[in-house]
Amino acid sequence: MITTVTLNTAIDKLYIIDSLLPYEVMRVNNVNNTAGGKGLNVSRVAALAGEQVISTGFAGGYNGQLFESLITEPNITTAFTHIQGETRCCINVRDTAANRSTEFLEPGCSISKLELEQFTKDYIKSIQDSSVVTISGSMPKGIPVDFYKTLITIAKDCGKYVILDTSGQTLKEAIKAKPTMIKPNTDEIRQLLDINIDSLEQLIDAAQHLHDSGIAIVVVSLGKKGALVVCEEGIYEGITPDIPVVNTVGCGDSMVAGFAVGLSRGYTMEETIRFAVAISTANALTMETGSFRQKDLDWLLTQVEVRKLTDRKKAI
Ligand SMILES: Nc1ncnc2c1ncn2[C@@H]1O[C@H](COP(=O)(O)OP(=O)(O)OP(=O)(O)O)[C@@H](O)[C@H]1O
Ligand SMILES: [Mg+2]
């Protein structure tokens, strides 16, 4: 079982319109509501892969009720902490003529101290039966910047694997609790270490540095170039084939889901990397965010190459 944490939840509203004109009345052709937030993408992909998932985070007001009702996947159990404020809406206006989007992101409500305490109690219950906990995305207002550190420590003390996928100061603070795995992309690792990375050598050095600091699995995702992994078993590249990309939104979340599934099933590191690279690439072949088709995954599992670069960087 996998528990996912999404503190900054939202109802994602997709408006399909012919052509967006500012300061005009716009008629929307189609509306599609989904339960949004990066951890929800992780939940959907892991559930679609066949795992049982518990989704946690905050939900509030009538929007919160709608948000929870939109999570209909049979493998996902919801265990959201209910708050006074309303769950926010994020609106993506899709202009079909230009084939471009304009996004409106509501700021969201603030979380009170009591609500945060309630979440912590709910979280302790929600992770009991899971072997893997994933923590994704940003935090709403009112939450101390080091809160993920608390969540990681609780889960690790209960013997769980913890995968962290966030950015900026929140990531800097959280890694002090040594999650089992982090999955920065190249921008996030640059920002985290405050360095320039211009070559594979430098990228390996950066990931190795984080691994040496006590993070067992450091995955740097490289978009269409796949991923670099530094872990106890060695240094690996996961290389993905060229594909006709449809939509890459949620690829990083799908990769987190892939690693969560691999860890929860006890796959070897090489099997886990292959699975995570394949499932995240499969997400890029579908229009939906945080989704994949089984036939794409099956094909990609035969196409992804997992290459071991070395046992230890120091041996190069
Ligand atoms: N254009 C692409 N072609 C093939 N595979 C891709 C492509 N983009 C992403 N992927 C797959 O998805 C993985 C994660 O992608 P990426 O590095 O873009 O994550 P991210 O920047 O964290 O994304 P997100 O926007 O979801 O946070 C990659 O390692 C790769 O396996
Ligand atoms: Mg990401």
Tab-separated table of C-alpha atoms and ligand atoms in Angstrom:
chain	number	residue	atom	x	y	z
A	1	MET	CA	0.000	0.000	0.000
A	2	ILE	CA	1.138	3.556	-0.774
A	3	THR	CA	0.105	6.724	1.096
A	4	THR	CA	0.303	9.971	-0.893
A	5	VAL	CA	0.402	13.454	0.641
A	6	THR	CA	-0.986	16.450	-1.285
A	7	LEU	CA	-1.289	19.470	0.997
A	8	ASN	CA	-1.946	21.986	-1.792
A	9	THR	CA	-5.010	20.373	-3.352
A	10	ALA	CA	-7.209	22.048	-5.985
A	11	ILE	CA	-10.090	21.410	-8.317
A	12	ASP	CA	-8.445	21.637	-11.727
A	13	LYS	CA	-10.955	23.095	-14.189
A	14	LEU	CA	-10.201	22.733	-17.868
A	15	TYR	CA	-12.153	25.175	-20.069
A	16	ILE	CA	-12.084	24.398	-23.776
A	17	ILE	CA	-12.771	27.505	-25.879
A	18	ASP	CA	-12.354	28.328	-29.578
A	19	SER	CA	-10.175	31.396	-29.176
A	20	LEU	CA	-9.265	33.399	-26.060
A	21	LEU	CA	-9.834	37.156	-26.278
A	22	PRO	CA	-9.185	39.270	-23.172
A	23	TYR	CA	-11.920	41.702	-22.039
A	24	GLU	CA	-14.606	39.833	-24.047
A	25	VAL	CA	-17.363	37.467	-22.965
A	26	MET	CA	-16.000	33.988	-23.572
A	27	ARG	CA	-18.326	31.023	-24.132
A	28	VAL	CA	-16.835	27.801	-22.838
A	29	ASN	CA	-17.449	24.790	-25.130
A	30	ASN	CA	-16.498	22.137	-22.618
A	31	VAL	CA	-15.636	21.983	-18.915
A	32	ASN	CA	-13.684	19.173	-17.316
A	33	ASN	CA	-13.152	19.055	-13.535
A	34	THR	CA	-10.453	16.880	-11.953
A	35	ALA	CA	-9.035	16.498	-8.457
A	36	GLY	CA	-5.725	18.322	-8.751
A	37	GLY	CA	-2.408	18.569	-6.949
A	38	LYS	CA	0.803	16.699	-7.718
A	39	GLY	CA	0.148	13.937	-5.176
A	40	LEU	CA	-3.198	13.220	-6.831
A	41	ASN	CA	-1.320	12.468	-10.080
A	42	VAL	CA	0.946	10.125	-8.113
A	43	SER	CA	-2.150	8.458	-6.600
A	44	ARG	CA	-3.848	7.943	-9.964
A	45	VAL	CA	-0.791	6.487	-11.699
A	46	ALA	CA	0.063	4.123	-8.816
A	47	ALA	CA	-3.592	3.020	-8.589
A	48	LEU	CA	-3.762	2.458	-12.342
A	49	ALA	CA	-0.626	0.306	-12.029
A	50	GLY	CA	-2.606	-1.878	-9.605
A	51	GLU	CA	-1.510	-0.637	-6.169
A	52	GLN	CA	-3.822	0.254	-3.295
A	53	VAL	CA	-3.393	3.957	-2.498
A	54	ILE	CA	-4.483	6.185	0.394
A	55	SER	CA	-4.643	9.869	-0.632
A	56	THR	CA	-4.185	12.430	2.137
A	57	GLY	CA	-4.064	16.224	2.343
A	58	PHE	CA	-6.566	19.014	2.946
A	59	ALA	CA	-10.101	19.439	1.610
A	60	GLY	CA	-12.543	22.160	2.654
A	61	GLY	CA	-16.035	23.547	2.018
A	62	TYR	CA	-18.321	22.675	-0.900
A	63	ASN	CA	-15.332	22.727	-3.241
A	64	GLY	CA	-13.692	20.175	-0.964
A	65	GLN	CA	-16.747	17.921	-1.292
A	66	LEU	CA	-16.627	18.223	-5.079
A	67	PHE	CA	-12.861	17.629	-5.004
A	68	GLU	CA	-13.253	14.365	-3.054
A	69	SER	CA	-16.173	13.219	-5.202
A	70	LEU	CA	-13.939	13.518	-8.277
A	71	ILE	CA	-11.599	10.812	-6.930
A	72	THR	CA	-13.430	7.758	-8.202
A	73	GLU	CA	-10.627	5.276	-8.919
A	74	PRO	CA	-11.450	1.968	-7.184
A	75	ASN	CA	-7.887	1.532	-5.825
A	76	ILE	CA	-7.790	4.953	-4.140
A	77	THR	CA	-9.091	5.475	-0.614
A	78	THR	CA	-9.442	9.116	0.405
A	79	ALA	CA	-8.418	10.235	3.899
A	80	PHE	CA	-8.385	14.031	3.628
A	81	THR	CA	-8.323	16.309	6.654
A	82	HIS	CA	-11.290	18.671	6.534
A	83	ILE	CA	-10.638	22.391	6.947
A	84	GLN	CA	-12.732	25.537	7.423
A	85	GLY	CA	-11.625	27.256	4.201
A	86	GLU	CA	-12.658	26.334	0.663
A	87	THR	CA	-10.499	24.107	-1.539
A	88	ARG	CA	-9.194	26.347	-4.330
A	89	CYS	CA	-9.872	26.086	-8.063
A	90	CYS	CA	-7.194	26.264	-10.733
A	91	ILE	CA	-8.513	27.114	-14.188
A	92	ASN	CA	-6.743	26.135	-17.379
A	93	VAL	CA	-8.262	27.883	-20.414
A	94	ARG	CA	-7.415	25.865	-23.504
A	95	ASP	CA	-7.536	27.930	-26.698
A	96	THR	CA	-8.040	25.355	-29.435
A	97	ALA	CA	-7.245	27.724	-32.347
A	98	ALA	CA	-3.840	28.685	-30.950
A	99	ASN	CA	-3.329	25.283	-29.263
A	100	ARG	CA	-2.172	27.149	-26.129
A	101	SER	CA	-3.294	27.466	-22.506
A	102	THR	CA	-3.755	30.334	-20.069
A	103	GLU	CA	-3.858	29.354	-16.406
A	104	PHE	CA	-5.576	31.076	-13.474
A	105	LEU	CA	-4.325	29.727	-10.136
A	106	GLU	CA	-6.270	30.752	-7.022
A	107	PRO	CA	-4.081	31.453	-3.989
A	108	GLY	CA	-6.018	29.052	-1.730
A	109	CYS	CA	-6.934	29.450	1.924
A	110	SER	CA	-4.676	29.450	4.951
A	111	ILE	CA	-4.307	26.390	7.210
A	112	SER	CA	-4.733	27.005	10.965
A	113	LYS	CA	-2.519	25.539	13.673
A	114	LEU	CA	-5.379	23.283	14.836
A	115	GLU	CA	-5.981	22.010	11.307
A	116	LEU	CA	-2.304	21.228	10.936
A	117	GLU	CA	-2.334	19.297	14.220
A	118	GLN	CA	-5.388	17.377	13.010
A	119	PHE	CA	-3.629	16.560	9.739
A	120	THR	CA	-0.609	15.211	11.633
A	121	LYS	CA	-2.870	12.902	13.673
A	122	ASP	CA	-4.705	11.725	10.520
A	123	TYR	CA	-1.375	11.206	8.725
A	124	ILE	CA	-0.022	8.929	11.462
A	125	LYS	CA	-3.116	6.710	10.998
A	126	SER	CA	-3.019	6.852	7.191
A	127	ILE	CA	0.569	5.607	6.886
A	128	GLN	CA	0.157	2.609	9.231
A	129	ASP	CA	-0.571	-0.007	6.550
A	130	SER	CA	1.620	1.495	3.814
A	131	SER	CA	5.208	0.606	3.047
A	132	VAL	CA	5.773	3.766	0.965
A	133	VAL	CA	4.792	7.399	1.617
A	134	THR	CA	5.049	10.022	-1.133
A	135	ILE	CA	5.052	13.755	-0.371
A	136	SER	CA	4.496	16.022	-3.368
A	137	GLY	CA	4.245	19.664	-4.304
A	138	SER	CA	4.051	22.963	-2.473
A	139	MET	CA	2.317	23.756	0.815
A	140	PRO	CA	-0.644	26.088	1.385
A	141	LYS	CA	-0.294	29.268	3.451
A	142	GLY	CA	-0.054	28.930	7.231
A	143	ILE	CA	2.208	25.861	7.246
A	144	PRO	CA	5.760	26.168	8.626
A	145	VAL	CA	8.408	25.803	5.907
A	146	ASP	CA	9.908	22.742	7.658
A	147	PHE	CA	6.637	20.801	7.979
A	148	TYR	CA	7.674	18.141	5.452
A	149	LYS	CA	10.658	17.440	7.714
A	150	THR	CA	8.186	16.491	10.471
A	151	LEU	CA	6.217	14.228	8.094
A	152	ILE	CA	9.380	12.509	6.814
A	153	THR	CA	10.659	11.893	10.353
A	154	ILE	CA	7.328	10.388	11.458
A	155	ALA	CA	7.199	8.037	8.464
A	156	LYS	CA	10.846	6.994	8.738
A	157	ASP	CA	10.434	6.287	12.462
A	158	CYS	CA	7.582	3.923	11.467
A	159	GLY	CA	9.944	2.121	9.039
A	160	LYS	CA	8.398	3.485	5.815
A	161	TYR	CA	10.142	4.457	2.593
A	162	VAL	CA	9.562	8.172	1.978
A	163	ILE	CA	9.704	9.773	-1.482
A	164	LEU	CA	9.838	13.586	-1.535
A	165	ASP	CA	9.096	15.669	-4.642
A	166	THR	CA	9.036	19.377	-3.965
A	167	SER	CA	11.179	22.424	-4.742
A	168	GLY	CA	12.735	25.644	-3.435
A	169	GLN	CA	13.049	26.366	0.274
A	170	THR	CA	10.542	23.624	1.139
A	171	LEU	CA	12.888	21.049	-0.435
A	172	LYS	CA	15.964	22.562	1.250
A	173	GLU	CA	14.344	22.250	4.682
A	174	ALA	CA	12.777	18.833	4.108
A	175	ILE	CA	15.960	17.025	3.020
A	176	LYS	CA	17.399	17.679	6.481
A	177	ALA	CA	15.163	14.747	7.574
A	178	LYS	CA	16.825	12.464	4.952
A	179	PRO	CA	13.910	11.086	2.946
A	180	THR	CA	14.560	7.714	1.287
A	181	MET	CA	14.317	9.309	-2.142
A	182	ILE	CA	14.123	12.706	-3.830
A	183	LYS	CA	13.308	13.364	-7.483
A	184	PRO	CA	14.439	16.839	-8.486
A	185	ASN	CA	14.529	17.790	-12.170
A	186	THR	CA	17.618	19.658	-13.388
A	187	ASP	CA	16.279	23.115	-12.427
A	188	GLU	CA	15.347	21.901	-8.951
A	189	ILE	CA	18.735	20.296	-8.237
A	190	ARG	CA	20.540	23.442	-9.495
A	191	GLN	CA	18.423	25.579	-7.199
A	192	LEU	CA	18.828	23.184	-4.278
A	193	LEU	CA	22.628	23.138	-4.423
A	194	ASP	CA	22.991	26.663	-5.839
A	195	ILE	CA	25.360	25.505	-8.591
A	196	ASN	CA	25.552	25.419	-12.384
A	197	ILE	CA	25.326	22.016	-13.995
A	198	ASP	CA	26.567	21.841	-17.579
A	199	SER	CA	27.698	18.228	-17.967
A	200	LEU	CA	26.782	14.684	-16.971
A	201	GLU	CA	29.896	14.604	-14.756
A	202	GLN	CA	28.675	17.641	-12.810
A	203	LEU	CA	25.201	16.163	-12.539
A	204	ILE	CA	26.619	12.909	-11.153
A	205	ASP	CA	28.743	14.871	-8.657
A	206	ALA	CA	25.684	16.839	-7.502
A	207	ALA	CA	23.507	13.730	-7.096
A	208	GLN	CA	26.348	11.827	-5.412
A	209	HIS	CA	26.773	14.714	-2.961
A	210	LEU	CA	23.101	14.451	-1.972
A	211	HIS	CA	23.350	10.660	-1.730
A	212	ASP	CA	26.431	10.964	0.520
A	213	SER	CA	24.473	13.331	2.774
A	214	GLY	CA	22.138	10.426	3.643
A	215	ILE	CA	19.425	10.329	0.949
A	216	ALA	CA	19.482	6.682	-0.174
A	217	ILE	CA	18.071	7.172	-3.690
A	218	VAL	CA	18.706	10.408	-5.589
A	219	VAL	CA	16.845	10.520	-8.909
A	220	VAL	CA	17.375	13.448	-11.235
A	221	SER	CA	14.732	13.441	-13.953
A	222	LEU	CA	15.902	14.761	-17.303
A	223	GLY	CA	12.698	15.040	-19.366
A	224	LYS	CA	13.066	13.239	-22.703
A	225	LYS	CA	16.607	12.227	-21.741
A	226	GLY	CA	15.247	9.946	-18.994
A	227	ALA	CA	16.813	9.954	-15.538
A	228	LEU	CA	20.038	9.660	-13.580
A	229	VAL	CA	19.955	7.629	-10.354
A	230	VAL	CA	22.577	7.543	-7.601
A	231	CYS	CA	21.910	4.911	-4.948
A	232	GLU	CA	23.662	2.232	-2.863
A	233	GLU	CA	23.621	-0.204	-5.804
A	234	GLY	CA	25.534	2.257	-8.009
A	235	ILE	CA	24.980	5.012	-10.549
A	236	TYR	CA	22.439	4.369	-13.294
A	237	GLU	CA	21.026	6.042	-16.354
A	238	GLY	CA	17.460	5.258	-17.382
A	239	ILE	CA	17.203	6.036	-21.095
A	240	THR	CA	13.836	6.393	-22.760
A	241	PRO	CA	13.148	6.026	-26.524
A	242	ASP	CA	12.012	8.901	-28.761
A	243	ILE	CA	8.232	9.015	-28.615
A	244	PRO	CA	5.484	11.109	-30.239
A	245	VAL	CA	4.784	13.294	-27.180
A	246	VAL	CA	1.140	14.198	-26.513
A	247	ASN	CA	1.316	15.913	-23.077
A	248	THR	CA	4.234	15.878	-20.622
A	249	VAL	CA	2.371	17.489	-17.693
A	250	GLY	CA	2.547	15.098	-14.732
A	251	CYS	CA	5.529	13.109	-16.070
A	252	GLY	CA	7.531	13.844	-12.911
A	253	ASP	CA	4.600	12.749	-10.742
A	254	SER	CA	4.242	9.566	-12.796
A	255	MET	CA	7.929	8.856	-12.220
A	256	VAL	CA	7.426	9.260	-8.453
A	257	ALA	CA	4.493	6.831	-8.711
A	258	GLY	CA	6.714	4.376	-10.613
A	259	PHE	CA	9.376	4.425	-7.902
A	260	ALA	CA	6.710	4.090	-5.187
A	261	VAL	CA	5.275	1.024	-6.938
A	262	GLY	CA	8.757	-0.499	-7.420
A	263	LEU	CA	9.706	0.015	-3.767
A	264	SER	CA	6.361	-1.286	-2.544
A	265	ARG	CA	6.646	-4.448	-4.707
A	266	GLY	CA	10.264	-5.084	-3.678
A	267	TYR	CA	11.595	-4.752	-7.243
A	268	THR	CA	15.388	-4.642	-7.655
A	269	MET	CA	16.821	-1.170	-8.281
A	270	GLU	CA	17.248	-1.874	-11.995
A	271	GLU	CA	13.657	-3.124	-12.291
A	272	THR	CA	12.402	-0.094	-10.365
A	273	ILE	CA	14.261	2.371	-12.612
A	274	ARG	CA	12.989	0.631	-15.752
A	275	PHE	CA	9.417	0.686	-14.422
A	276	ALA	CA	9.571	4.353	-13.333
A	277	VAL	CA	11.107	5.593	-16.596
A	278	ALA	CA	8.630	3.544	-18.646
A	279	ILE	CA	5.524	4.647	-16.725
A	280	SER	CA	6.521	8.342	-16.819
A	281	THR	CA	7.181	8.134	-20.546
A	282	ALA	CA	3.818	6.390	-20.997
A	283	ASN	CA	2.205	9.403	-19.284
A	284	ALA	CA	3.637	11.626	-22.024
A	285	LEU	CA	1.737	9.542	-24.609
A	286	THR	CA	-1.706	10.457	-23.196
A	287	MET	CA	-3.624	13.750	-23.062
A	288	GLU	CA	-4.701	13.239	-19.427
A	289	THR	CA	-2.389	14.335	-16.628
A	290	GLY	CA	-1.270	11.445	-14.419
A	291	SER	CA	-2.454	8.601	-16.598
A	292	PHE	CA	-1.127	5.927	-18.971
A	293	ARG	CA	-2.339	3.128	-21.214
A	294	GLN	CA	-1.268	-0.387	-20.227
A	295	LYS	CA	-0.227	-1.229	-23.806
A	296	ASP	CA	2.108	1.812	-23.871
A	297	LEU	CA	3.634	0.775	-20.547
A	298	ASP	CA	4.114	-2.826	-21.724
A	299	TRP	CA	5.862	-1.616	-24.898
A	300	LEU	CA	8.022	0.928	-23.068
A	301	LEU	CA	9.161	-1.676	-20.526
A	302	THR	CA	10.841	-3.441	-23.469
A	303	GLN	CA	12.306	-0.194	-24.893
A	304	VAL	CA	13.730	1.587	-21.839
A	305	GLU	CA	17.434	0.978	-21.337
A	306	VAL	CA	18.839	0.908	-17.803
A	307	ARG	CA	22.596	1.404	-17.966
A	308	LYS	CA	24.844	1.011	-14.928
A	309	LEU	CA	27.553	3.661	-15.194
A	310	THR	CA	29.619	2.558	-12.228
A	311	ASP	CA	29.382	1.047	-8.765
A	312	ARG	CA	30.694	4.168	-7.106
A	313	LYS	CA	31.548	7.575	-8.493
A	314	LYS	CA	34.876	7.419	-6.697
A	315	ALA	CA	35.827	4.346	-8.762
A	316	ILE	CA	35.615	6.266	-12.103
B	1	LIG	N1	9.417	14.410	-23.833
B	1	LIG	C1	9.541	13.256	-23.170
B	1	LIG	N2	9.757	12.100	-23.845
B	1	LIG	C2	9.883	10.931	-23.186
B	1	LIG	N3	9.823	10.801	-21.840
B	1	LIG	C3	9.607	11.919	-21.110
B	1	LIG	C4	9.454	13.192	-21.729
B	1	LIG	N4	9.257	14.114	-20.755
B	1	LIG	C5	9.296	13.431	-19.582
B	1	LIG	N5	9.510	12.114	-19.784
B	1	LIG	C6	9.632	11.048	-18.768
B	1	LIG	O1	9.136	11.546	-17.530
B	1	LIG	C7	10.185	11.652	-16.562
B	1	LIG	C8	9.999	12.882	-15.693
B	1	LIG	O2	9.961	14.017	-16.520
B	1	LIG	P1	10.549	15.453	-16.129
B	1	LIG	O3	12.012	15.360	-15.936
B	1	LIG	O4	10.045	16.392	-17.164
B	1	LIG	O5	9.864	15.683	-14.713
B	1	LIG	P2	9.384	17.029	-13.987
B	1	LIG	O6	10.134	18.190	-14.544
B	1	LIG	O7	9.458	16.769	-12.552
B	1	LIG	O8	7.853	17.064	-14.447
B	1	LIG	P3	6.534	17.637	-13.686
B	1	LIG	O9	6.117	18.770	-14.562
B	1	LIG	O10	5.571	16.511	-13.713
B	1	LIG	O11	6.934	18.052	-12.309
B	1	LIG	C9	11.492	11.632	-17.369
B	1	LIG	O12	12.556	11.161	-16.591
B	1	LIG	C10	11.100	10.706	-18.536
B	1	LIG	O13	11.203	9.345	-18.133
B	2	MG	MG	8.396	17.746	-10.999
